[in-house]
mmCIF file of C-alpha atoms in Angstrom:
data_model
loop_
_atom_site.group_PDB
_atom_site.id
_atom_site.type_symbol
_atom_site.label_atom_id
_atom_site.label_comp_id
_atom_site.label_asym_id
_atom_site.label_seq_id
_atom_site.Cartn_x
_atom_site.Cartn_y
_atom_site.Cartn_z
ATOM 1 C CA UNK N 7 103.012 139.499 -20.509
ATOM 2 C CA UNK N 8 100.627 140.837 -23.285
ATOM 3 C CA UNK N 9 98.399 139.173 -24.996
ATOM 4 C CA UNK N 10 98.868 138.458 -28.311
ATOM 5 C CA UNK N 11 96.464 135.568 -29.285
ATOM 6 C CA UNK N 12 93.322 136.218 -27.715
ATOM 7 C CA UNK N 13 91.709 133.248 -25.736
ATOM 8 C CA UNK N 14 89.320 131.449 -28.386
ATOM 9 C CA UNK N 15 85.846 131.393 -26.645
ATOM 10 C CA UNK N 16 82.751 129.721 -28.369
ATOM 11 C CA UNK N 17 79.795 127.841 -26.763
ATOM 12 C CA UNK N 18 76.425 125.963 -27.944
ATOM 13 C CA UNK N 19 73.270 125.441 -25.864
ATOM 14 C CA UNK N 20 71.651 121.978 -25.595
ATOM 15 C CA UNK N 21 68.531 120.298 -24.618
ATOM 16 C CA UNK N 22 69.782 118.195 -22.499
ATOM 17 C CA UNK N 23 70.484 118.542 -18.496
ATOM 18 C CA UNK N 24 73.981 119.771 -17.292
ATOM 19 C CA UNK N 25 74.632 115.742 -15.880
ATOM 20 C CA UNK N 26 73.768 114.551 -19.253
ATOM 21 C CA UNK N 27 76.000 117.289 -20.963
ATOM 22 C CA UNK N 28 78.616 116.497 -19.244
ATOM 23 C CA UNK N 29 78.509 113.043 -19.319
ATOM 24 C CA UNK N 30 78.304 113.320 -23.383
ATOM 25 C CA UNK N 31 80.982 115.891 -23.973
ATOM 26 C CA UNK N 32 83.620 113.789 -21.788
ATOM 27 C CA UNK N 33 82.815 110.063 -21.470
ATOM 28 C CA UNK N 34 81.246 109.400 -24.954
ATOM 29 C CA UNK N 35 83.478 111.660 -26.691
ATOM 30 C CA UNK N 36 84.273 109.473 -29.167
ATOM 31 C CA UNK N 37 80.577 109.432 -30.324
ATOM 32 C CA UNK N 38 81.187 113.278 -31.454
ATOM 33 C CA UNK N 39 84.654 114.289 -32.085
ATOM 34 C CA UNK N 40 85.260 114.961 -35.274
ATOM 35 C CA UNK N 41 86.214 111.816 -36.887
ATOM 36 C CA UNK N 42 89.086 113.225 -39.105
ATOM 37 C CA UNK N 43 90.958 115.321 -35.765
ATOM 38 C CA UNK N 44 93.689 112.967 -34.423
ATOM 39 C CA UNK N 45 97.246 112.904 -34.058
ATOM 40 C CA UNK N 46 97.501 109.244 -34.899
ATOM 41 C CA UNK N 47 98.268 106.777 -38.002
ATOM 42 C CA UNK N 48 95.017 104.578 -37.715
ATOM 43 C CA UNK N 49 91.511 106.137 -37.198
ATOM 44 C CA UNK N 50 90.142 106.843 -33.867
ATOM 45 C CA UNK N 51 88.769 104.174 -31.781
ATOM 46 C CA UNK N 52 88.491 105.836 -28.538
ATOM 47 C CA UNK N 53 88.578 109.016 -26.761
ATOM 48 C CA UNK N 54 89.202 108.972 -23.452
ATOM 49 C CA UNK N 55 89.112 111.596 -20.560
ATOM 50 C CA UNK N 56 89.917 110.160 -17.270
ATOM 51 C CA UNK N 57 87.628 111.442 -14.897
ATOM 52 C CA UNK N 58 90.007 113.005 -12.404
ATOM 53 C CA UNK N 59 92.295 115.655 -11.625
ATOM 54 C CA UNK N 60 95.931 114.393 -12.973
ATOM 55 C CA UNK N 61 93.950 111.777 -15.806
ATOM 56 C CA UNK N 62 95.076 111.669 -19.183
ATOM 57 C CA UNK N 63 93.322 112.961 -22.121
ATOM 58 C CA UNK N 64 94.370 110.468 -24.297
ATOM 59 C CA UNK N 65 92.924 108.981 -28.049
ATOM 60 C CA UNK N 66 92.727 105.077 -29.104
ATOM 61 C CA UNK N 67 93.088 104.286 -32.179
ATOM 62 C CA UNK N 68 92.246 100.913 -34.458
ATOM 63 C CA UNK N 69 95.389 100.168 -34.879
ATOM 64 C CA UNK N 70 96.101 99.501 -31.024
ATOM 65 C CA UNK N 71 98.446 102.952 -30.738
ATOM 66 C CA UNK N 72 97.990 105.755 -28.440
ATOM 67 C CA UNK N 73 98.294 109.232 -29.041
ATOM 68 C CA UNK N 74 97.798 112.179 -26.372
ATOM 69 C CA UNK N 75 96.000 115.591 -25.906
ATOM 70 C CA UNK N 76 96.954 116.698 -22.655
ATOM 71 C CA UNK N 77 95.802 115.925 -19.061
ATOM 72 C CA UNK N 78 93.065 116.938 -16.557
ATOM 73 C CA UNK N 79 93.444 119.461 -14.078
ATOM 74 C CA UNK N 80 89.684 120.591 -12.767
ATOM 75 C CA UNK N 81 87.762 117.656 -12.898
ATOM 76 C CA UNK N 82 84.425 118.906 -11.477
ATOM 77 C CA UNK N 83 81.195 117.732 -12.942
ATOM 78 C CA UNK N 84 78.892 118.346 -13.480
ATOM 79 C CA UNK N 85 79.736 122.111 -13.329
ATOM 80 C CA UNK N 86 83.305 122.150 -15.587
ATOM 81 C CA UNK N 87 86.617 120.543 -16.146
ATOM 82 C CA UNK N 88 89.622 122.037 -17.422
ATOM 83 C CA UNK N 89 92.705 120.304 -19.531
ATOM 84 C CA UNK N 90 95.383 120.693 -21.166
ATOM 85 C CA UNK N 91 95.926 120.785 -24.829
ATOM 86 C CA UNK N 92 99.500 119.638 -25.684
ATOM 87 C CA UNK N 93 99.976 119.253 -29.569
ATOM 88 C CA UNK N 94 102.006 120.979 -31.897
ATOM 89 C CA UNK N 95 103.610 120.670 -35.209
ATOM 90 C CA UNK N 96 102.276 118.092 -37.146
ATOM 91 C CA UNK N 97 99.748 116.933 -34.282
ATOM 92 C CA UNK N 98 102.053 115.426 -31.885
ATOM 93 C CA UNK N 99 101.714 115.697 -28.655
ATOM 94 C CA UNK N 100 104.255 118.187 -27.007
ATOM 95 C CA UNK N 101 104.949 117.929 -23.110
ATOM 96 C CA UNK N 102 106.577 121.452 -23.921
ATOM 97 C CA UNK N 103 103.333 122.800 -25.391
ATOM 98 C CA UNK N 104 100.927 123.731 -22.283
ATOM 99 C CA UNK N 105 97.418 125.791 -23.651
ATOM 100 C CA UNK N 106 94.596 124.686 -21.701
ATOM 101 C CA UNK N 107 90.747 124.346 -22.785
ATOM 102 C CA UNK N 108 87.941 124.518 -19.962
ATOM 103 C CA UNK N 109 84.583 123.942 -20.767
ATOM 104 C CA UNK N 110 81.408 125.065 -18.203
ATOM 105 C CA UNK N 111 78.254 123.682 -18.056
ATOM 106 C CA UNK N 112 75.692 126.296 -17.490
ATOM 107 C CA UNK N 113 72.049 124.904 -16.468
ATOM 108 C CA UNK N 114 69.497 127.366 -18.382
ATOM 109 C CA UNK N 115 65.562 127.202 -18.136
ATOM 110 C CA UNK N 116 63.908 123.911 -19.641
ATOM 111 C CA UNK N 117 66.414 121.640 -18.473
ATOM 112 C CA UNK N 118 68.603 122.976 -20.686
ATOM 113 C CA UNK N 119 72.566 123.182 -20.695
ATOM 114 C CA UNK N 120 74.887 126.357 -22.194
ATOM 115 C CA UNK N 121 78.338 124.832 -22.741
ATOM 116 C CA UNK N 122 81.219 127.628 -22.380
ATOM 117 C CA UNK N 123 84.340 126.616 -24.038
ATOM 118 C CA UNK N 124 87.498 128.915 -23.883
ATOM 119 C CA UNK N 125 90.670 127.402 -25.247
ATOM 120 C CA UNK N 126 93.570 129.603 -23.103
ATOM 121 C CA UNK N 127 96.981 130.344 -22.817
ATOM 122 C CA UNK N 128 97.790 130.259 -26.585
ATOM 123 C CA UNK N 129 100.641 132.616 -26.840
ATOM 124 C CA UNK N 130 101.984 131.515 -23.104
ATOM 125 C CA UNK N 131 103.156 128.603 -24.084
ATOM 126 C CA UNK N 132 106.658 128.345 -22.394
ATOM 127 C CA UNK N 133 106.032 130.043 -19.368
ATOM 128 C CA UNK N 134 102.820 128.200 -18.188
ATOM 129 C CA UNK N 135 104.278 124.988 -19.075
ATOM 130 C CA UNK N 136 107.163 125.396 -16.371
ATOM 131 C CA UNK N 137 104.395 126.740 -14.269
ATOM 132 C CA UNK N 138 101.956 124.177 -14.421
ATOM 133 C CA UNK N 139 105.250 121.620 -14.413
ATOM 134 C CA UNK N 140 105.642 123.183 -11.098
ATOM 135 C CA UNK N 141 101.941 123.390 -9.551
ATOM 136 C CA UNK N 142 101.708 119.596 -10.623
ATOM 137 C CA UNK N 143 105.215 118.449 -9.124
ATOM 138 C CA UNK N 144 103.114 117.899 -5.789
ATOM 139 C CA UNK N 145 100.439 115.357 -6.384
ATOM 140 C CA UNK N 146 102.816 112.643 -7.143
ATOM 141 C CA UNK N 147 100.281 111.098 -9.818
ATOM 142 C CA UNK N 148 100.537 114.012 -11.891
ATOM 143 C CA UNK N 149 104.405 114.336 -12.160
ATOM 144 C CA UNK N 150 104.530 109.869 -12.536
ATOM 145 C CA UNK N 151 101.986 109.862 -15.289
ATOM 146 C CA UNK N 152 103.655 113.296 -17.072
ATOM 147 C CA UNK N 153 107.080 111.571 -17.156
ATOM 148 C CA UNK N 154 105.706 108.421 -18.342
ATOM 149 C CA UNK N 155 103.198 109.336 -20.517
ATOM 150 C CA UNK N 156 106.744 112.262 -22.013
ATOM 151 C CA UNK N 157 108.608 109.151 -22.159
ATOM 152 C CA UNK N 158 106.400 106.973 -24.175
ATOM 153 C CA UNK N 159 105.050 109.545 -26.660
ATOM 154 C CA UNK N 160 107.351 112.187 -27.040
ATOM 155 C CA UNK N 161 108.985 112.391 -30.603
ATOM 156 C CA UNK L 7 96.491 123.314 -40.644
ATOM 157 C CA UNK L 8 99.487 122.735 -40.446
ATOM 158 C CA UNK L 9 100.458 126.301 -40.711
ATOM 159 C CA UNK L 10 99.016 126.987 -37.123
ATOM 160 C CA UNK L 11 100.163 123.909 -35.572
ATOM 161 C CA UNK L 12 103.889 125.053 -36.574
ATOM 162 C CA UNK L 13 103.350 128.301 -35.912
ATOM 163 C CA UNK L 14 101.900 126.284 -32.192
ATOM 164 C CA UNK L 15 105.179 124.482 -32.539
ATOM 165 C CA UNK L 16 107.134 127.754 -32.509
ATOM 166 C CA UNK L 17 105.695 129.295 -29.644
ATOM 167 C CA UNK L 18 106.471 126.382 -27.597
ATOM 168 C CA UNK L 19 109.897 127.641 -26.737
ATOM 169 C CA UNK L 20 110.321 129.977 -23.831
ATOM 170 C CA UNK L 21 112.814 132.382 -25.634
ATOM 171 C CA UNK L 22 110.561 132.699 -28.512
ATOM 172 C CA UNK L 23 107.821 133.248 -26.499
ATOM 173 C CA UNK L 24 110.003 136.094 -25.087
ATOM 174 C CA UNK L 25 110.527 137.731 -28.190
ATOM 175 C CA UNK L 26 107.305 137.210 -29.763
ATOM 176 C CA UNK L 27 106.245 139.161 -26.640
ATOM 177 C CA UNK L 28 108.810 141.849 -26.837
ATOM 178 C CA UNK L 29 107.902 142.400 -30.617
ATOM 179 C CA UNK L 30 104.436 142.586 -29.817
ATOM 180 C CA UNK L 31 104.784 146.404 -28.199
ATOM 181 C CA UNK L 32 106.951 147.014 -31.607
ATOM 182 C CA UNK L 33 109.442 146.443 -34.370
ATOM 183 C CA UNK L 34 112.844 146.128 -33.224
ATOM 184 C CA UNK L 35 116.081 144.879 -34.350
ATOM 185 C CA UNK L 36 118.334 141.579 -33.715
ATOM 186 C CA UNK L 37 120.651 143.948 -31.315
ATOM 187 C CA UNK L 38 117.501 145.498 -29.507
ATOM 188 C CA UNK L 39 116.356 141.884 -28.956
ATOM 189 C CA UNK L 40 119.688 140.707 -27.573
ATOM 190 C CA UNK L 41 120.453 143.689 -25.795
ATOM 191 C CA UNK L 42 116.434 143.488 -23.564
ATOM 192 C CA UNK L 43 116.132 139.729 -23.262
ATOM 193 C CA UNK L 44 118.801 137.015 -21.334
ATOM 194 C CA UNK L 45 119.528 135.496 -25.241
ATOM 195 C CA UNK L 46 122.664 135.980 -26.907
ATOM 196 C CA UNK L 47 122.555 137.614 -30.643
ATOM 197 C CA UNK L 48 123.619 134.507 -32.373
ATOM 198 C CA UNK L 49 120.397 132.557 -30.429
ATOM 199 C CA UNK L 50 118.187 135.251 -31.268
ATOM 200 C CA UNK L 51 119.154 135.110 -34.973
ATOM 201 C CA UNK L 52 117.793 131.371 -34.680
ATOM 202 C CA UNK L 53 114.776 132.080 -33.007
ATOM 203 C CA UNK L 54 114.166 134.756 -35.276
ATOM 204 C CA UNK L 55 114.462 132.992 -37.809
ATOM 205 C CA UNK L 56 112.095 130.047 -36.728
ATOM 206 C CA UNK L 57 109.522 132.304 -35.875
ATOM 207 C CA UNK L 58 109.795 133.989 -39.473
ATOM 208 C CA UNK L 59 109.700 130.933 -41.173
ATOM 209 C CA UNK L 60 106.290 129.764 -39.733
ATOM 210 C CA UNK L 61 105.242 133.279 -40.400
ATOM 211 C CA UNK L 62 104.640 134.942 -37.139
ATOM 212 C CA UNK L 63 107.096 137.644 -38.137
ATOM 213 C CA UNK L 64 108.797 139.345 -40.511
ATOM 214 C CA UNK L 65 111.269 141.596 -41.061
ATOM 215 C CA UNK L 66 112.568 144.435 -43.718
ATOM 216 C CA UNK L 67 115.990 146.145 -44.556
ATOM 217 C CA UNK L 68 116.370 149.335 -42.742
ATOM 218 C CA UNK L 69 119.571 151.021 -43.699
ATOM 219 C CA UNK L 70 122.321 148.566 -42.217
ATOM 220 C CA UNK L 71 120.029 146.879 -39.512
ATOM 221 C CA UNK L 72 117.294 144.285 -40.217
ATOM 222 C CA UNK L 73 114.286 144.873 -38.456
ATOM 223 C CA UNK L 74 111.590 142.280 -36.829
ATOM 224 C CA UNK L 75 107.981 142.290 -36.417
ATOM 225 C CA UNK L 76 105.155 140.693 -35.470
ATOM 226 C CA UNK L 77 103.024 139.604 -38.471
ATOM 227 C CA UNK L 78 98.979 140.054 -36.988
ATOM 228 C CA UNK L 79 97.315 138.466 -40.126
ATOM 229 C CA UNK L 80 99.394 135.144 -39.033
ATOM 230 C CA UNK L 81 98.623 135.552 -34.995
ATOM 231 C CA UNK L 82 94.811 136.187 -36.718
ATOM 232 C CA UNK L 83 95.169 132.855 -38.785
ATOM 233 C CA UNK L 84 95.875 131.024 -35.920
ATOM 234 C CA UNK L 85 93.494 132.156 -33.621
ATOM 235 C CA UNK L 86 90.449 131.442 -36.843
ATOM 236 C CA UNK L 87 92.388 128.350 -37.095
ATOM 237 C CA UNK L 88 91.421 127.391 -33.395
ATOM 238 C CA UNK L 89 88.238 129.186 -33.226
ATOM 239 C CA UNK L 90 87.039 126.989 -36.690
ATOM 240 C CA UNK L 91 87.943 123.888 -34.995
ATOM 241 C CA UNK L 92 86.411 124.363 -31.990
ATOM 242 C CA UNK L 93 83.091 125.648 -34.084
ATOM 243 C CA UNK L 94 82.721 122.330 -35.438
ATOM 244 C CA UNK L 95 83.647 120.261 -32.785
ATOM 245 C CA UNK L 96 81.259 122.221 -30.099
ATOM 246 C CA UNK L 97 78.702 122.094 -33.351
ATOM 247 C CA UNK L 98 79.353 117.957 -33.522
ATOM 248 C CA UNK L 99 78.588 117.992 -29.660
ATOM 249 C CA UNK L 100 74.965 119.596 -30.207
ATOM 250 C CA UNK L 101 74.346 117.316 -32.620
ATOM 251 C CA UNK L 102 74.948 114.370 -30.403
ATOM 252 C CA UNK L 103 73.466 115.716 -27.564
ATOM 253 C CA UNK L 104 70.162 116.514 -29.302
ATOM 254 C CA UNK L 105 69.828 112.688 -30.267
ATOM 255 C CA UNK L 106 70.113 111.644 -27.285
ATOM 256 C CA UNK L 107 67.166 113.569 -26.323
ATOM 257 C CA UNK L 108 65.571 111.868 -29.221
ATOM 258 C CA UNK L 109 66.340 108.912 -27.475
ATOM 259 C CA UNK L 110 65.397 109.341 -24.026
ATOM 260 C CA UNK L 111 62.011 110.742 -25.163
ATOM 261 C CA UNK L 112 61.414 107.372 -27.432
ATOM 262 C CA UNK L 113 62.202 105.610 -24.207
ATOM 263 C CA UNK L 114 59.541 107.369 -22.296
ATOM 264 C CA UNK L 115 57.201 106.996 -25.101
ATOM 265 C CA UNK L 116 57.981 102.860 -25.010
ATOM 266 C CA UNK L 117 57.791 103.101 -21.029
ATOM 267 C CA UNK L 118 54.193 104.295 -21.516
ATOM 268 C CA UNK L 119 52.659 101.294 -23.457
#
């Protein structure tokens, strides 16, 4: 398949140790997301990545809704994680819509962390979301929380 | 915005992911399409036309036959699209991170008295 949308690739160095890094950029979150990215109809009031392989990616808002991003598949800190980034037209989440975003954790000199992100798979949409349908089918978990999470989201 | 999260949208089918693909290598025409890829010519009218109306192609009159193509400056907006977002966000991250070294250096400082 060729490539037409290049992988988007950007990354930012921080003073702070890779455990730390990590810790901020997935379980607090909500403390830097950009206030004004969300899929949902009340502001955000949590962000939440569960910390293992299969978790949801998932957004709280004010108003007591849910709305989704996508789901963990490498879940291992404090080196990386990878997930999926399911939303489409009009920022809903789309169990059809498979890119994936996996950001690295790079310890530099000074106790100092280089974050890698590289947002993937944007112009492979159907094809790697039958595939990853498929490599997820066997952790039970994965396929229980996909159907569920389809069911109560989906448009 | 809202441009690249239908254009997103349209890419999340398989068949016009297949097309999208096939036009990449070149321009090519709703019988070419139908004739290479497992679609009939009345579902790769539709699909064609999706993908034209978020922008990712677009076609012109040649003679009798209409002929597709991939539109770069839209697969270009997308990718900025995604590449702006993800400038801020990882830029919003920094920020955070650095006051939190802020932090845990005021703590040491306190821990010291």
């Amino acid at each position: 398949m060729t490539q037409t949308i290049d992988t988007v690739s950007r990354e930012v160095t921080v003073d702070v140790d890779p455990d730390t890094a990590f810790r901020i950029f997935t379980a607090d979150m909500t403390s830097w997301w950009p206030a004004d990215h969300h899929i949902g109809s009340a502001p955000i009031e949590q962000i939440v990545v569960e910390p293992e392989e299969g978790g949801r990616w998932y957004t709280r808002h004010t108003d007591g809704s849910e709305t989704s991003t996508g789901f963990v598949t490498v879940w291992d800190p404090p080196a990386r994680f990878v997930v999926t980034w399911q939303i489409g037209a009009d920022w809903k989440f789309d169990p059809d819509l498979v890119t994936s975003v996996e950001v690295q954790f790079h310890p530099v000199d000074g106790g100092r962390t280089r974050v890698v992100l590289e947002h993937r798979d944007l112009d492979a949409y159907g094809a790697d979301a039958e595939a990853m349908r498929k490599t997820f089918e066997d952790p039970g978990a994965w396929s229980a929380t996909l159907a569920a999470f389809a069911n109560g989201t989906a448009r | 915005m809202t441009n690249a999260s239908a254009m997103l949208t349209a890419l999340g089918d398989p068949s016009r992911q297949a097309i999208l693909d096939r036009l990449s290598t070149g321009p090519l025409s709703v019988g070419q399409l139908a004739d290479e890829l497992p679609i009939s010519r009345p579902a790769v009218s539709q699909h064609l036309k999706v993908l034209k109306d978020v922008g990712l192609i677009s076609d012109r009159q040649e003679g009798t036959r209409r002929i597709y193509q991939v539109d770069p400056e839209a697969l270009a907006q997308l990718r900025r699209h995604l590449d702006g977002f993800w400038e801020r966000s990882l830029a919003a991250f920094a920020r955070r991170a650095a006051r939190t070294e802020e932090h845990d250096r005021s703590n040491d400082d306190d821990s010291d008295h």
